[in-house]
Structure formats: structure tokens, C-alpha cells
mmCIF file of C-alpha atoms in Angstrom:
data_model
loop_
_atom_site.group_PDB
_atom_site.id
_atom_site.type_symbol
_atom_site.label_atom_id
_atom_site.label_comp_id
_atom_site.label_asym_id
_atom_site.label_seq_id
_atom_site.Cartn_x
_atom_site.Cartn_y
_atom_site.Cartn_z
ATOM 1 C CA MET A 11 164.148 -115.929 155.235
ATOM 2 C CA LYS A 12 161.885 -119.264 154.266
ATOM 3 C CA SER A 13 159.030 -120.008 154.060
ATOM 4 C CA PRO A 14 156.889 -122.462 156.933
ATOM 5 C CA VAL A 15 155.164 -124.440 154.515
ATOM 6 C CA ALA A 16 157.423 -127.085 152.587
ATOM 7 C CA PRO A 17 156.090 -129.042 150.340
ATOM 8 C CA GLY A 18 155.353 -133.163 150.866
ATOM 9 C CA ILE A 19 154.315 -132.050 154.751
ATOM 10 C CA THR A 20 150.408 -132.261 155.682
ATOM 11 C CA ARG A 21 149.143 -131.597 159.281
ATOM 12 C CA LEU A 22 145.467 -132.891 159.678
ATOM 13 C CA ASP A 23 144.980 -130.709 163.224
ATOM 14 C CA HIS A 24 144.713 -127.015 163.933
ATOM 15 C CA PRO A 25 145.359 -126.459 167.535
ATOM 16 C CA ALA A 26 144.392 -123.011 168.758
ATOM 17 C CA GLY A 27 143.064 -121.705 172.191
ATOM 18 C CA PRO A 28 143.218 -118.584 173.963
ATOM 19 C CA GLY A 29 145.294 -116.238 175.836
ATOM 20 C CA ARG A 30 148.487 -117.634 176.860
ATOM 21 C CA ARG A 31 148.164 -121.273 175.458
ATOM 22 C CA ALA A 32 147.611 -119.257 171.676
ATOM 23 C CA LEU A 33 150.777 -117.493 171.839
ATOM 24 C CA LEU A 34 152.857 -120.480 173.348
ATOM 25 C CA LEU A 35 151.345 -122.135 170.692
ATOM 26 C CA ALA A 36 152.529 -119.564 167.805
ATOM 27 C CA LEU A 37 155.828 -118.566 169.015
ATOM 28 C CA ALA A 38 156.578 -122.679 169.460
ATOM 29 C CA ALA A 39 155.471 -122.748 165.268
ATOM 30 C CA SER A 40 157.203 -119.427 164.710
ATOM 31 C CA ALA A 41 160.582 -120.354 167.078
ATOM 32 C CA CYS A 42 160.070 -124.098 165.600
ATOM 33 C CA ALA A 43 159.853 -123.772 162.400
ATOM 34 C CA SER A 44 156.983 -126.232 161.926
ATOM 35 C CA ARG A 45 156.844 -127.840 158.619
ATOM 36 C CA HIS A 46 153.090 -128.607 157.570
ATOM 37 C CA VAL A 47 150.144 -127.515 155.241
ATOM 38 C CA ALA A 48 146.676 -127.211 155.704
ATOM 39 C CA ALA A 49 144.916 -130.407 155.418
ATOM 40 C CA GLN A 50 144.364 -132.433 152.166
ATOM 41 C CA THR A 51 144.618 -135.864 152.667
ATOM 42 C CA SER A 52 144.412 -138.455 149.356
ATOM 43 C CA SER A 53 140.999 -140.363 149.309
ATOM 44 C CA SER A 54 143.335 -143.639 147.587
ATOM 45 C CA PRO A 55 144.299 -145.250 150.576
ATOM 46 C CA ALA A 56 148.877 -145.141 149.856
ATOM 47 C CA ALA A 57 148.974 -148.882 149.520
ATOM 48 C CA ALA A 58 147.049 -149.022 146.013
ATOM 49 C CA GLY A 59 150.905 -147.628 144.518
ATOM 50 C CA ARG A 60 149.134 -144.614 142.769
ATOM 51 C CA GLY A 61 149.466 -140.892 144.565
ATOM 52 C CA ASP A 62 151.509 -139.958 147.606
ATOM 53 C CA ILE A 63 153.116 -142.459 149.964
ATOM 54 C CA LEU A 64 151.836 -140.902 153.313
ATOM 55 C CA ILE A 65 153.874 -141.900 156.218
ATOM 56 C CA GLY A 66 151.926 -140.746 159.717
ATOM 57 C CA ARG A 67 153.140 -138.678 162.622
ATOM 58 C CA THR A 68 152.119 -138.140 165.587
ATOM 59 C CA THR A 69 154.270 -135.920 167.893
ATOM 60 C CA ALA A 70 153.826 -132.748 170.026
ATOM 61 C CA LEU A 71 153.843 -129.374 167.914
ATOM 62 C CA SER A 72 152.060 -128.593 171.480
ATOM 63 C CA GLY A 73 152.475 -128.306 175.083
ATOM 64 C CA GLY A 74 156.101 -128.243 176.572
ATOM 65 C CA MET A 75 157.540 -130.550 174.710
ATOM 66 C CA ALA A 76 157.429 -129.287 171.576
ATOM 67 C CA PRO A 77 160.293 -126.586 171.388
ATOM 68 C CA PHE A 78 162.313 -129.875 172.028
ATOM 69 C CA LEU A 79 160.872 -131.809 169.020
ATOM 70 C CA ALA A 80 161.388 -129.478 166.996
ATOM 71 C CA PRO A 81 163.735 -129.428 165.628
ATOM 72 C CA ILE A 82 163.796 -133.738 165.043
ATOM 73 C CA HIS A 83 161.090 -132.693 163.035
ATOM 74 C CA LEU A 84 162.898 -130.312 160.739
ATOM 75 C CA GLY A 85 165.502 -133.242 160.090
ATOM 76 C CA GLN A 86 162.947 -136.002 159.161
ATOM 77 C CA ASP A 87 161.550 -132.953 156.775
ATOM 78 C CA ALA A 88 164.399 -131.986 155.149
ATOM 79 C CA ALA A 89 165.603 -135.916 154.618
ATOM 80 C CA ILE A 90 162.266 -136.813 152.468
ATOM 81 C CA ALA A 91 162.652 -133.460 151.248
ATOM 82 C CA ASP A 92 165.904 -134.182 149.182
ATOM 83 C CA LEU A 93 163.839 -137.718 148.620
ATOM 84 C CA ASN A 94 161.406 -136.215 146.892
ATOM 85 C CA ALA A 95 163.905 -134.032 145.029
ATOM 86 C CA GLN A 96 165.455 -136.988 143.790
ATOM 87 C CA GLY A 97 162.042 -138.054 142.495
ATOM 88 C CA GLY A 98 160.881 -140.066 145.619
ATOM 89 C CA ILE A 99 160.152 -143.665 145.055
ATOM 90 C CA GLY A 100 159.660 -144.704 141.787
ATOM 91 C CA GLY A 101 158.627 -141.091 140.683
ATOM 92 C CA ARG A 102 155.832 -141.369 143.877
ATOM 93 C CA LYS A 103 156.263 -138.404 146.212
ATOM 94 C CA VAL A 104 156.598 -139.462 150.184
ATOM 95 C CA ARG A 105 154.738 -137.233 152.674
ATOM 96 C CA PHE A 106 154.133 -137.057 156.127
ATOM 97 C CA VAL A 107 150.481 -136.448 157.461
ATOM 98 C CA THR A 108 151.094 -135.321 160.772
ATOM 99 C CA LEU A 109 149.030 -134.777 164.356
ATOM 100 C CA ASP A 110 149.583 -132.745 167.594
ATOM 101 C CA ASP A 111 149.406 -134.959 170.530
ATOM 102 C CA GLY A 112 150.621 -132.217 172.555
ATOM 103 C CA PHE A 113 153.329 -135.481 174.290
ATOM 104 C CA GLU A 114 149.726 -136.780 175.491
ATOM 105 C CA ALA A 115 149.634 -140.592 175.136
ATOM 106 C CA ALA A 116 145.854 -140.852 174.754
ATOM 107 C CA ARG A 117 146.155 -138.639 171.948
ATOM 108 C CA ALA A 118 148.910 -140.281 170.608
ATOM 109 C CA ILE A 119 147.408 -143.143 170.629
ATOM 110 C CA ALA A 120 143.740 -142.573 169.493
ATOM 111 C CA ASN A 121 146.008 -140.310 166.538
ATOM 112 C CA ALA A 122 147.583 -143.723 165.454
ATOM 113 C CA ARG A 123 144.484 -145.073 165.217
ATOM 114 C CA THR A 124 142.898 -141.790 162.859
ATOM 115 C CA LEU A 125 146.532 -142.222 160.788
ATOM 116 C CA GLY A 126 146.059 -145.926 160.273
ATOM 117 C CA ASP A 127 142.254 -145.703 159.829
ATOM 118 C CA LYS A 128 140.553 -143.295 158.248
ATOM 119 C CA GLU A 129 144.195 -141.510 156.369
ATOM 120 C CA GLY A 130 145.776 -144.806 155.088
ATOM 121 C CA VAL A 131 149.389 -144.139 156.023
ATOM 122 C CA LEU A 132 151.428 -147.263 154.868
ATOM 123 C CA ALA A 133 153.636 -146.728 158.375
ATOM 124 C CA LEU A 134 154.257 -144.620 161.317
ATOM 125 C CA PHE A 135 156.977 -142.890 162.273
ATOM 126 C CA GLY A 136 159.181 -141.092 164.791
ATOM 127 C CA VAL A 137 157.078 -141.461 168.165
ATOM 128 C CA ALA A 138 158.571 -140.040 170.897
ATOM 129 C CA GLY A 139 157.838 -140.922 174.642
ATOM 130 C CA THR A 140 157.048 -144.496 175.959
ATOM 131 C CA SER A 141 154.054 -144.107 177.700
ATOM 132 C CA GLN A 142 152.694 -143.136 173.986
ATOM 133 C CA VAL A 143 154.876 -146.360 172.282
ATOM 134 C CA LEU A 144 153.927 -149.128 174.469
ATOM 135 C CA GLY A 145 150.273 -147.837 174.393
ATOM 136 C CA MET A 146 150.064 -148.513 170.485
ATOM 137 C CA LEU A 147 152.158 -151.281 169.799
ATOM 138 C CA PRO A 148 148.323 -153.459 169.839
ATOM 139 C CA TYR A 149 147.085 -151.087 167.138
ATOM 140 C CA LEU A 150 149.672 -151.882 165.437
ATOM 141 C CA ALA A 151 149.221 -155.474 165.387
ATOM 142 C CA GLU A 152 145.765 -155.183 164.394
ATOM 143 C CA ALA A 153 146.658 -153.491 161.846
ATOM 144 C CA LYS A 154 149.842 -155.000 160.566
ATOM 145 C CA LEU A 155 151.475 -151.171 160.768
ATOM 146 C CA PRO A 156 154.964 -150.838 160.835
ATOM 147 C CA LEU A 157 156.159 -148.276 163.438
ATOM 148 C CA ILE A 158 159.574 -147.255 162.213
ATOM 149 C CA SER A 159 161.998 -144.912 164.560
ATOM 150 C CA VAL A 160 161.083 -144.153 168.083
ATOM 151 C CA TYR A 161 162.178 -141.605 170.602
ATOM 152 C CA THR A 162 162.526 -143.416 173.915
ATOM 153 C CA GLY A 163 165.207 -146.235 174.675
ATOM 154 C CA SER A 164 162.994 -147.613 176.685
ATOM 155 C CA PRO A 165 163.494 -151.802 178.235
ATOM 156 C CA ALA A 166 159.928 -151.977 178.336
ATOM 157 C CA VAL A 167 159.643 -150.979 174.679
ATOM 158 C CA ARG A 168 161.738 -153.545 173.476
ATOM 159 C CA MET A 169 160.981 -156.669 175.303
ATOM 160 C CA GLN A 170 157.460 -156.444 174.003
ATOM 161 C CA ALA A 171 159.060 -157.908 170.449
ATOM 162 C CA SER A 172 156.260 -156.662 168.724
ATOM 163 C CA PRO A 173 157.180 -157.281 165.088
ATOM 164 C CA TYR A 174 156.093 -154.119 163.841
ATOM 165 C CA LEU A 175 158.358 -152.066 165.810
ATOM 166 C CA PHE A 176 161.546 -151.406 164.163
ATOM 167 C CA THR A 177 163.888 -148.450 166.632
ATOM 168 C CA THR A 178 167.049 -146.871 164.643
ATOM 169 C CA ARG A 179 169.046 -146.286 167.804
ATOM 170 C CA ALA A 180 170.732 -147.181 171.010
ATOM 171 C CA SER A 181 168.371 -148.063 173.855
ATOM 172 C CA TYR A 182 168.354 -146.612 177.331
ATOM 173 C CA ALA A 183 170.035 -149.328 179.016
ATOM 174 C CA ASP A 184 173.075 -149.111 175.868
ATOM 175 C CA GLU A 185 173.799 -145.339 177.026
ATOM 176 C CA LEU A 186 173.367 -146.201 180.967
ATOM 177 C CA VAL A 187 176.165 -148.701 180.982
ATOM 178 C CA LYS A 188 178.153 -146.328 178.785
ATOM 179 C CA ILE A 189 177.630 -143.605 181.208
ATOM 180 C CA VAL A 190 178.074 -145.193 184.047
ATOM 181 C CA ARG A 191 181.636 -146.630 183.054
ATOM 182 C CA ASN A 192 182.460 -143.340 182.148
ATOM 183 C CA LEU A 193 181.447 -142.916 185.897
ATOM 184 C CA VAL A 194 183.283 -145.631 187.081
ATOM 185 C CA ALA A 195 186.446 -144.511 185.220
ATOM 186 C CA VAL A 196 186.977 -141.395 186.284
ATOM 187 C CA GLN A 197 186.629 -142.231 189.713
ATOM 188 C CA SER A 198 183.211 -140.822 190.198
ATOM 189 C CA ALA A 199 181.802 -144.179 191.158
ATOM 190 C CA ARG A 200 178.718 -143.037 194.031
ATOM 191 C CA ILE A 201 176.253 -141.586 192.383
ATOM 192 C CA GLY A 202 173.059 -139.540 192.902
ATOM 193 C CA VAL A 203 169.889 -140.251 190.818
ATOM 194 C CA ALA A 204 167.293 -137.493 189.733
ATOM 195 C CA TYR A 205 164.734 -138.963 187.471
ATOM 196 C CA GLU A 206 161.500 -137.324 186.107
ATOM 197 C CA ASN A 207 157.806 -138.557 187.921
ATOM 198 C CA ASN A 208 156.687 -139.991 185.184
ATOM 199 C CA ASP A 209 156.694 -143.434 183.598
ATOM 200 C CA PHE A 210 159.503 -142.406 181.614
ATOM 201 C CA GLY A 211 161.791 -141.781 184.587
ATOM 202 C CA LYS A 212 159.338 -144.545 186.775
ATOM 203 C CA LEU A 213 160.648 -147.834 184.714
ATOM 204 C CA LEU A 214 164.078 -147.006 183.765
ATOM 205 C CA LEU A 215 164.697 -146.392 187.768
ATOM 206 C CA PRO A 216 165.131 -150.087 188.597
ATOM 207 C CA LEU A 217 167.432 -150.393 185.232
ATOM 208 C CA VAL A 218 169.703 -147.792 186.611
ATOM 209 C CA GLU A 219 169.832 -149.121 189.698
ATOM 210 C CA LYS A 220 170.521 -152.466 188.386
ATOM 211 C CA VAL A 221 173.687 -150.867 185.551
ATOM 212 C CA LEU A 222 174.662 -149.310 188.842
ATOM 213 C CA ALA A 223 175.367 -152.182 190.547
ATOM 214 C CA ALA A 224 176.834 -154.377 187.898
ATOM 215 C CA GLU A 225 179.179 -151.769 186.627
ATOM 216 C CA GLY A 226 180.858 -151.564 190.448
ATOM 217 C CA ALA A 227 178.687 -147.720 191.171
ATOM 218 C CA THR A 228 177.203 -147.070 194.642
ATOM 219 C CA LEU A 229 174.168 -145.943 194.249
ATOM 220 C CA ALA A 230 173.991 -142.974 196.759
ATOM 221 C CA GLY A 231 170.507 -142.073 196.691
ATOM 222 C CA THR A 232 167.543 -140.913 194.048
ATOM 223 C CA ALA A 233 165.141 -138.021 193.475
ATOM 224 C CA SER A 234 162.543 -137.438 191.747
ATOM 225 C CA LEU A 235 161.744 -134.648 189.440
ATOM 226 C CA GLU A 236 157.977 -133.602 188.415
ATOM 227 C CA PRO A 237 158.450 -133.305 184.578
ATOM 228 C CA SER A 238 157.597 -129.497 184.184
ATOM 229 C CA GLY A 239 160.411 -128.992 186.276
ATOM 230 C CA ALA A 240 158.823 -127.437 188.995
ATOM 231 C CA GLY A 241 160.597 -128.229 192.592
ATOM 232 C CA ALA A 242 164.294 -128.782 190.660
ATOM 233 C CA ASP A 243 165.602 -126.848 193.790
ATOM 234 C CA GLU A 244 164.329 -128.748 196.515
ATOM 235 C CA VAL A 245 165.724 -132.397 194.171
ATOM 236 C CA ALA A 246 169.320 -130.547 193.946
ATOM 237 C CA ARG A 247 168.944 -129.910 198.271
ATOM 238 C CA LYS A 248 168.574 -133.755 199.155
ATOM 239 C CA LEU A 249 170.834 -134.979 196.555
ATOM 240 C CA GLY A 250 173.293 -132.459 197.753
ATOM 241 C CA GLU A 251 173.076 -134.196 201.070
ATOM 242 C CA LEU A 252 173.502 -137.350 200.317
ATOM 243 C CA LYS A 253 177.167 -135.937 198.544
ATOM 244 C CA PRO A 254 177.498 -137.731 195.343
ATOM 245 C CA GLN A 255 180.760 -137.655 193.206
ATOM 246 C CA ALA A 256 177.841 -137.339 190.243
ATOM 247 C CA VAL A 257 174.415 -137.076 189.368
ATOM 248 C CA LEU A 258 172.254 -139.340 186.682
ATOM 249 C CA LEU A 259 169.624 -137.413 185.456
ATOM 250 C CA VAL A 260 167.302 -139.776 183.651
ATOM 251 C CA ALA A 261 165.065 -136.545 182.404
ATOM 252 C CA ALA A 262 163.687 -135.238 179.269
ATOM 253 C CA GLY A 263 162.556 -131.421 178.391
ATOM 254 C CA PRO A 264 161.520 -128.710 181.101
ATOM 255 C CA PRO A 265 162.990 -130.648 184.404
ATOM 256 C CA VAL A 266 166.659 -130.770 182.541
ATOM 257 C CA VAL A 267 166.576 -126.970 182.791
ATOM 258 C CA THR A 268 165.403 -126.392 185.654
ATOM 259 C CA PHE A 269 168.085 -129.189 187.378
ATOM 260 C CA VAL A 270 170.770 -128.641 186.140
ATOM 261 C CA ARG A 271 170.952 -124.815 187.316
ATOM 262 C CA ALA A 272 169.725 -126.558 190.585
ATOM 263 C CA ASN A 273 172.611 -128.320 190.733
ATOM 264 C CA ARG A 274 174.975 -125.915 190.055
ATOM 265 C CA ALA A 275 173.321 -124.285 192.888
ATOM 266 C CA HIS A 276 173.078 -127.046 195.265
ATOM 267 C CA VAL A 277 175.019 -129.869 194.841
ATOM 268 C CA GLY A 278 178.435 -129.175 192.377
ATOM 269 C CA VAL A 279 179.123 -132.372 191.462
ATOM 270 C CA PRO A 280 179.137 -133.256 187.013
ATOM 271 C CA VAL A 281 175.684 -133.771 185.850
ATOM 272 C CA TYR A 282 175.798 -137.038 183.098
ATOM 273 C CA THR A 283 171.721 -137.600 181.182
ATOM 274 C CA LEU A 284 170.530 -139.907 178.327
ATOM 275 C CA SER A 285 170.462 -139.066 174.750
ATOM 276 C CA LEU A 286 166.693 -136.906 174.710
ATOM 277 C CA GLY A 287 167.577 -135.135 177.648
ATOM 278 C CA ALA A 288 170.159 -132.284 176.584
ATOM 279 C CA GLY A 289 168.447 -131.427 172.568
ATOM 280 C CA ALA A 290 169.201 -127.939 170.770
ATOM 281 C CA ALA A 291 166.265 -126.055 173.057
ATOM 282 C CA VAL A 292 168.235 -127.484 176.436
ATOM 283 C CA LEU A 293 170.721 -125.839 175.474
ATOM 284 C CA LYS A 294 169.894 -122.426 174.438
ATOM 285 C CA ALA A 295 167.728 -122.294 177.700
ATOM 286 C CA LEU A 296 170.618 -122.407 179.761
ATOM 287 C CA GLY A 297 173.094 -120.760 178.050
ATOM 288 C CA GLU A 298 176.509 -120.645 180.062
ATOM 289 C CA ASP A 299 175.270 -122.827 182.662
ATOM 290 C CA ALA A 300 175.160 -125.767 180.059
ATOM 291 C CA ARG A 301 179.293 -126.127 180.409
ATOM 292 C CA GLY A 302 179.989 -129.293 181.299
ATOM 293 C CA LEU A 303 176.958 -131.397 180.743
ATOM 294 C CA ALA A 304 177.716 -134.615 179.758
ATOM 295 C CA VAL A 305 175.356 -136.204 177.125
ATOM 296 C CA ALA A 306 175.167 -139.796 175.919
ATOM 297 C CA ARG A 307 175.097 -139.163 172.529
ATOM 298 C CA THR A 308 173.077 -142.510 170.080
ATOM 299 C CA GLY A 309 175.200 -140.827 166.549
ATOM 300 C CA PRO A 310 177.856 -139.207 165.450
ATOM 301 C CA SER A 311 179.168 -135.485 165.468
ATOM 302 C CA PRO A 312 176.513 -133.413 163.601
ATOM 303 C CA THR A 313 179.619 -131.067 163.416
ATOM 304 C CA LYS A 314 182.992 -133.407 161.922
ATOM 305 C CA PRO A 315 182.783 -134.186 158.322
ATOM 306 C CA THR A 316 185.042 -137.086 158.699
ATOM 307 C CA LEU A 317 181.814 -139.108 157.550
ATOM 308 C CA GLN A 318 179.932 -139.542 154.071
ATOM 309 C CA LEU A 319 176.954 -139.519 155.998
ATOM 310 C CA THR A 320 177.465 -136.097 158.100
ATOM 311 C CA ARG A 321 178.773 -134.561 155.114
ATOM 312 C CA ASP A 322 174.961 -135.302 153.205
ATOM 313 C CA PHE A 323 174.021 -134.280 156.314
ATOM 314 C CA GLN A 324 175.528 -131.168 156.367
ATOM 315 C CA ALA A 325 174.720 -130.264 152.718
ATOM 316 C CA SER A 326 171.031 -130.802 153.324
ATOM 317 C CA MET A 327 170.908 -128.555 156.243
ATOM 318 C CA LYS A 328 172.651 -125.414 154.700
ATOM 319 C CA ARG A 329 169.939 -125.890 151.775
ATOM 320 C CA HIS A 330 167.104 -125.963 153.662
ATOM 321 C CA GLY A 331 168.206 -123.333 156.532
ATOM 322 C CA HIS A 332 168.454 -125.053 159.388
ATOM 323 C CA ALA A 333 170.909 -125.744 161.813
ATOM 324 C CA ILE A 334 174.153 -128.473 162.683
ATOM 325 C CA ASP A 335 173.651 -130.108 165.667
ATOM 326 C CA TYR A 336 172.374 -133.231 167.562
ATOM 327 C CA ASP A 337 168.656 -132.262 166.793
ATOM 328 C CA HIS A 338 168.500 -132.704 163.477
ATOM 329 C CA PHE A 339 170.891 -134.585 162.747
ATOM 330 C CA THR A 340 168.966 -137.606 164.908
ATOM 331 C CA GLY A 341 166.135 -136.568 162.643
ATOM 332 C CA TYR A 342 167.412 -136.899 159.518
ATOM 333 C CA MET A 343 169.185 -139.840 160.103
ATOM 334 C CA ASP A 344 166.285 -141.591 160.694
ATOM 335 C CA ALA A 345 163.467 -140.331 157.529
ATOM 336 C CA ARG A 346 167.220 -141.702 155.933
ATOM 337 C CA VAL A 347 166.682 -145.126 157.367
ATOM 338 C CA LEU A 348 163.200 -144.655 156.406
ATOM 339 C CA THR A 349 163.452 -143.707 152.897
ATOM 340 C CA GLU A 350 166.112 -146.838 152.462
ATOM 341 C CA ALA A 351 163.229 -148.755 153.428
ATOM 342 C CA LEU A 352 160.802 -147.531 150.756
ATOM 343 C CA ARG A 353 163.543 -147.837 148.363
ATOM 344 C CA ALA A 354 164.056 -151.297 149.151
ATOM 345 C CA ALA A 355 160.413 -151.964 148.733
ATOM 346 C CA GLY A 356 159.716 -150.020 146.088
ATOM 347 C CA PRO A 357 156.996 -147.619 144.402
ATOM 348 C CA GLY A 358 154.376 -150.378 144.960
ATOM 349 C CA VAL A 359 155.139 -150.472 148.980
ATOM 350 C CA THR A 360 152.418 -151.991 150.630
ATOM 351 C CA ARG A 361 152.502 -152.738 155.181
ATOM 352 C CA ALA A 362 153.429 -155.889 154.473
ATOM 353 C CA SER A 363 156.346 -155.420 152.075
ATOM 354 C CA LEU A 364 157.867 -152.142 154.730
ATOM 355 C CA VAL A 365 158.137 -154.169 156.436
ATOM 356 C CA GLN A 366 160.061 -157.112 154.582
ATOM 357 C CA ALA A 367 161.965 -154.754 153.821
ATOM 358 C CA MET A 368 163.246 -153.302 156.569
ATOM 359 C CA GLN A 369 163.618 -157.017 158.138
ATOM 360 C CA GLY A 370 165.967 -157.469 154.863
ATOM 361 C CA LEU A 371 168.017 -154.415 155.372
ATOM 362 C CA GLY A 372 170.766 -156.046 156.719
ATOM 363 C CA THR A 373 173.755 -154.153 157.207
ATOM 364 C CA LEU A 374 172.484 -150.807 155.971
ATOM 365 C CA ASP A 375 175.526 -148.165 155.453
ATOM 366 C CA LEU A 376 174.115 -144.645 155.300
ATOM 367 C CA GLY A 377 177.607 -143.634 154.512
ATOM 368 C CA GLY A 378 180.284 -144.597 156.657
ATOM 369 C CA TYR A 379 177.880 -145.271 160.434
ATOM 370 C CA THR A 380 175.952 -148.860 159.867
ATOM 371 C CA TYR A 381 172.788 -150.451 161.001
ATOM 372 C CA GLN A 382 172.057 -153.681 161.882
ATOM 373 C CA PHE A 383 167.941 -155.107 160.671
ATOM 374 C CA SER A 384 167.167 -158.512 160.389
ATOM 375 C CA PRO A 385 163.681 -160.777 160.990
ATOM 376 C CA GLN A 386 165.669 -161.488 164.583
ATOM 377 C CA ASN A 387 166.469 -157.873 164.796
ATOM 378 C CA ARG A 388 164.188 -154.679 164.923
ATOM 379 C CA HIS A 389 166.391 -153.037 166.507
ATOM 380 C CA GLY A 390 169.126 -151.367 164.353
ATOM 381 C CA SER A 391 171.738 -149.673 166.597
ATOM 382 C CA SER A 392 173.548 -149.791 169.478
ATOM 383 C CA PHE A 393 175.958 -147.602 169.104
ATOM 384 C CA VAL A 394 176.543 -144.621 172.042
ATOM 385 C CA ASP A 395 178.903 -141.724 173.145
ATOM 386 C CA ILE A 396 179.402 -139.564 175.557
ATOM 387 C CA ALA A 397 179.848 -135.793 174.399
ATOM 388 C CA VAL A 398 180.617 -132.562 177.041
ATOM 389 C CA VAL A 399 178.750 -129.777 175.934
ATOM 390 C CA GLY A 400 181.211 -126.678 176.228
ATOM 391 C CA SER A 401 181.010 -123.110 175.605
ATOM 392 C CA GLY A 402 178.591 -121.936 173.977
ATOM 393 C CA GLY A 403 176.568 -124.874 173.550
ATOM 394 C CA VAL A 404 179.505 -126.517 172.010
ATOM 395 C CA TYR A 405 179.413 -130.255 172.213
ATOM 396 C CA ARG A 406 183.225 -131.684 172.304
ATOM 397 C CA GLN A 407 183.586 -135.327 172.540
#
């Protein structure tokens, strides 16, 4: 088994706690192989053109979302390790400086300031959560600090038009249009909606209703799910009484697991969910109950080696001993975009030159899969496909 410590990754915090919480954190660290070494920060700012190039990550290393994000982290780490093995950026290694936010918005926002002001990172990378991203946008402007790649497609985030935010994934609007058009095409236009009872779900609900109307579908009714997943049976019963032909599930992590099972028991119609709703941890938890779950995917299949990018990813996962799946591929692809921007900026990269490099990427081809960036377009992709979970948790397009 590989060592749980990977070079080039620094973790600044050491979350621990008594009893059940400590046990859960230990299990998450083991199962997800979160690769971070003890604190060892550079006294020289990354922008000085010397030493390691520091990239900040505030993310959930603990709490309910940690197992769902861990494979994405590993994909990111693998791409950066590959870059460093090839000489880094003009001989400078790229290093993640990582803080745990427990998927709590207030902690993520505070971590962003710590990473930017105290650790002197050149950029933030891979922030998950709508509230987290929205909350840190003012600080990005204040510090002139770029944030590259986020795990939320909320329209509320994009409406801010921040010059320091660069996304690498399709928006939730893109995903919802693809899902609803697919359902209308297969004559399942009466749709129930189960949404997570937090900012993520609440902010998306009006967009869901708008897309349903625009695409000629009928809203059978809505019901909210607790982020913990509690009460999913009651939600499913409520939706079942409305006789939907399909359910659109706007949730991520634990409530996806509980609702998909409850739907089988009380509704029995197809369930469609967003890209972040059905990662490897969800499929593992569901087992064979995941069969038939339809998921919007915002990248190409990780298992079909028809693209050079996919072949590169598969080779990287083999080198690092990781699974070949959508979660790892998501992190790997996003880190590849970051590395291309760093290459364009060169070894003397600063925050300002990294922003210019991201805007100047133009048509970025990573090997058969392309992004589009410009000063007028900081959202690099609108690609969406639908994949359905088959036997053994394997996706089929």
C-alpha cells in the first residue's frame, strides 16, 4: 500500500476530536487517503519567483462531505505530482497548502483570508459549495487573488461576474437543461423535485422551475431534503402522492443516498441528479440500489480511452494507485487547467500574471477535450452528458 503522505502537499491544520468525531475523521483519512504533510510553510511569498509555487485549498477534510470530496482531491494531487515530476514550472515545484473547512461556509471564508494574507498563496483552487464561493468573492477582489475551479455551478455565483473567478465546469443551468430535455424526449415530462434544504438547493429551485417551464415539462411538486439525509422516506412519500413520472434530485452527498433508497420504496420512478450528486462515495454507499440513477456529467467518460486526456488520466491513476472514475477525473482535469495557466504565466508567476494567463488561454485543448477562456469569458466549459448507473456501480452513457 502506498504511503498516505504525498510530496508537494502541505496541510496546515490538524482537526481532531474525542469519541465518535475522532473515529470518523480517522476513518475518513484512511479511506480517502487525503494526502497532506505536517505544516511547513515558506517564509518567502510565492510571488517572489523563488521556492515553491503555493496554491491554496480550503476544503472539507472532515465532516459529512469529506468522503465525497476526497477522490476529487486525490485527482488534483495526482496531476500536480505529475507536473512536479516533469520539473514543475521552470524548476519550481507547485505545492497545495490545504486547510480544512468541514464544508462550513464561515470556515471556508476565514481560511481563504488565512491562505491569501498569511500563507501568500498565488491562487485558491477547487473550492466546493455555493455559500463558500459567494462568501469569499469580496475577499478575492480585495486581495486580487484568483480562484480557479469551483465545485458549484450555481447561477448566483456566475452572476457576480468576478474578474478573479474562473470555472472549469458547466453551470447547473446547463445541467438542468440537459436533464429536462432528456426527460421530455422520453415522455417523462411530469417531474417532481426533491431539493436540499440549504443555500445550494434553495437557490437552484427557482432555476429548476424556470427550466421546466421553458422546456415544456410540468412541475408535479417539490419537497425539501435535510442535508444530513434525515427524513428522506417522508419526502419520498410526499412526492409519490403527486404521481410524478420522474424525480429531479437537487442534492449532494448524504441526502442523495437516503433519497434514492426512499424513492425505490415509495415512488419507483427514475431519478435524475446533478453532477456533484452521485460521486464514488454515493455509489458505494448505495450498492445495487444505485442502478438506474441518471446523472448529469460535466466531463468525458473516464473509462473510455478515446481521448488523449482520458489516456493520460488513466496512466496517472495507475501510477498513483487510484481508481479510474468520474470523481478522480474531475479533480485531475481541473488541476490540468491550473497547470496550463501556470505554464503560460511562467516561473515568475504572480497573482496578476496568473489572472492574465487564465484569461489568455483561449481555446485550451487538453487532448481531445477543450475549454474556452478569454477576458470576456471566465467560465471555460458548458459540456454536459447524461450517464446512467448500471450493475456494480459502473456508469453507462
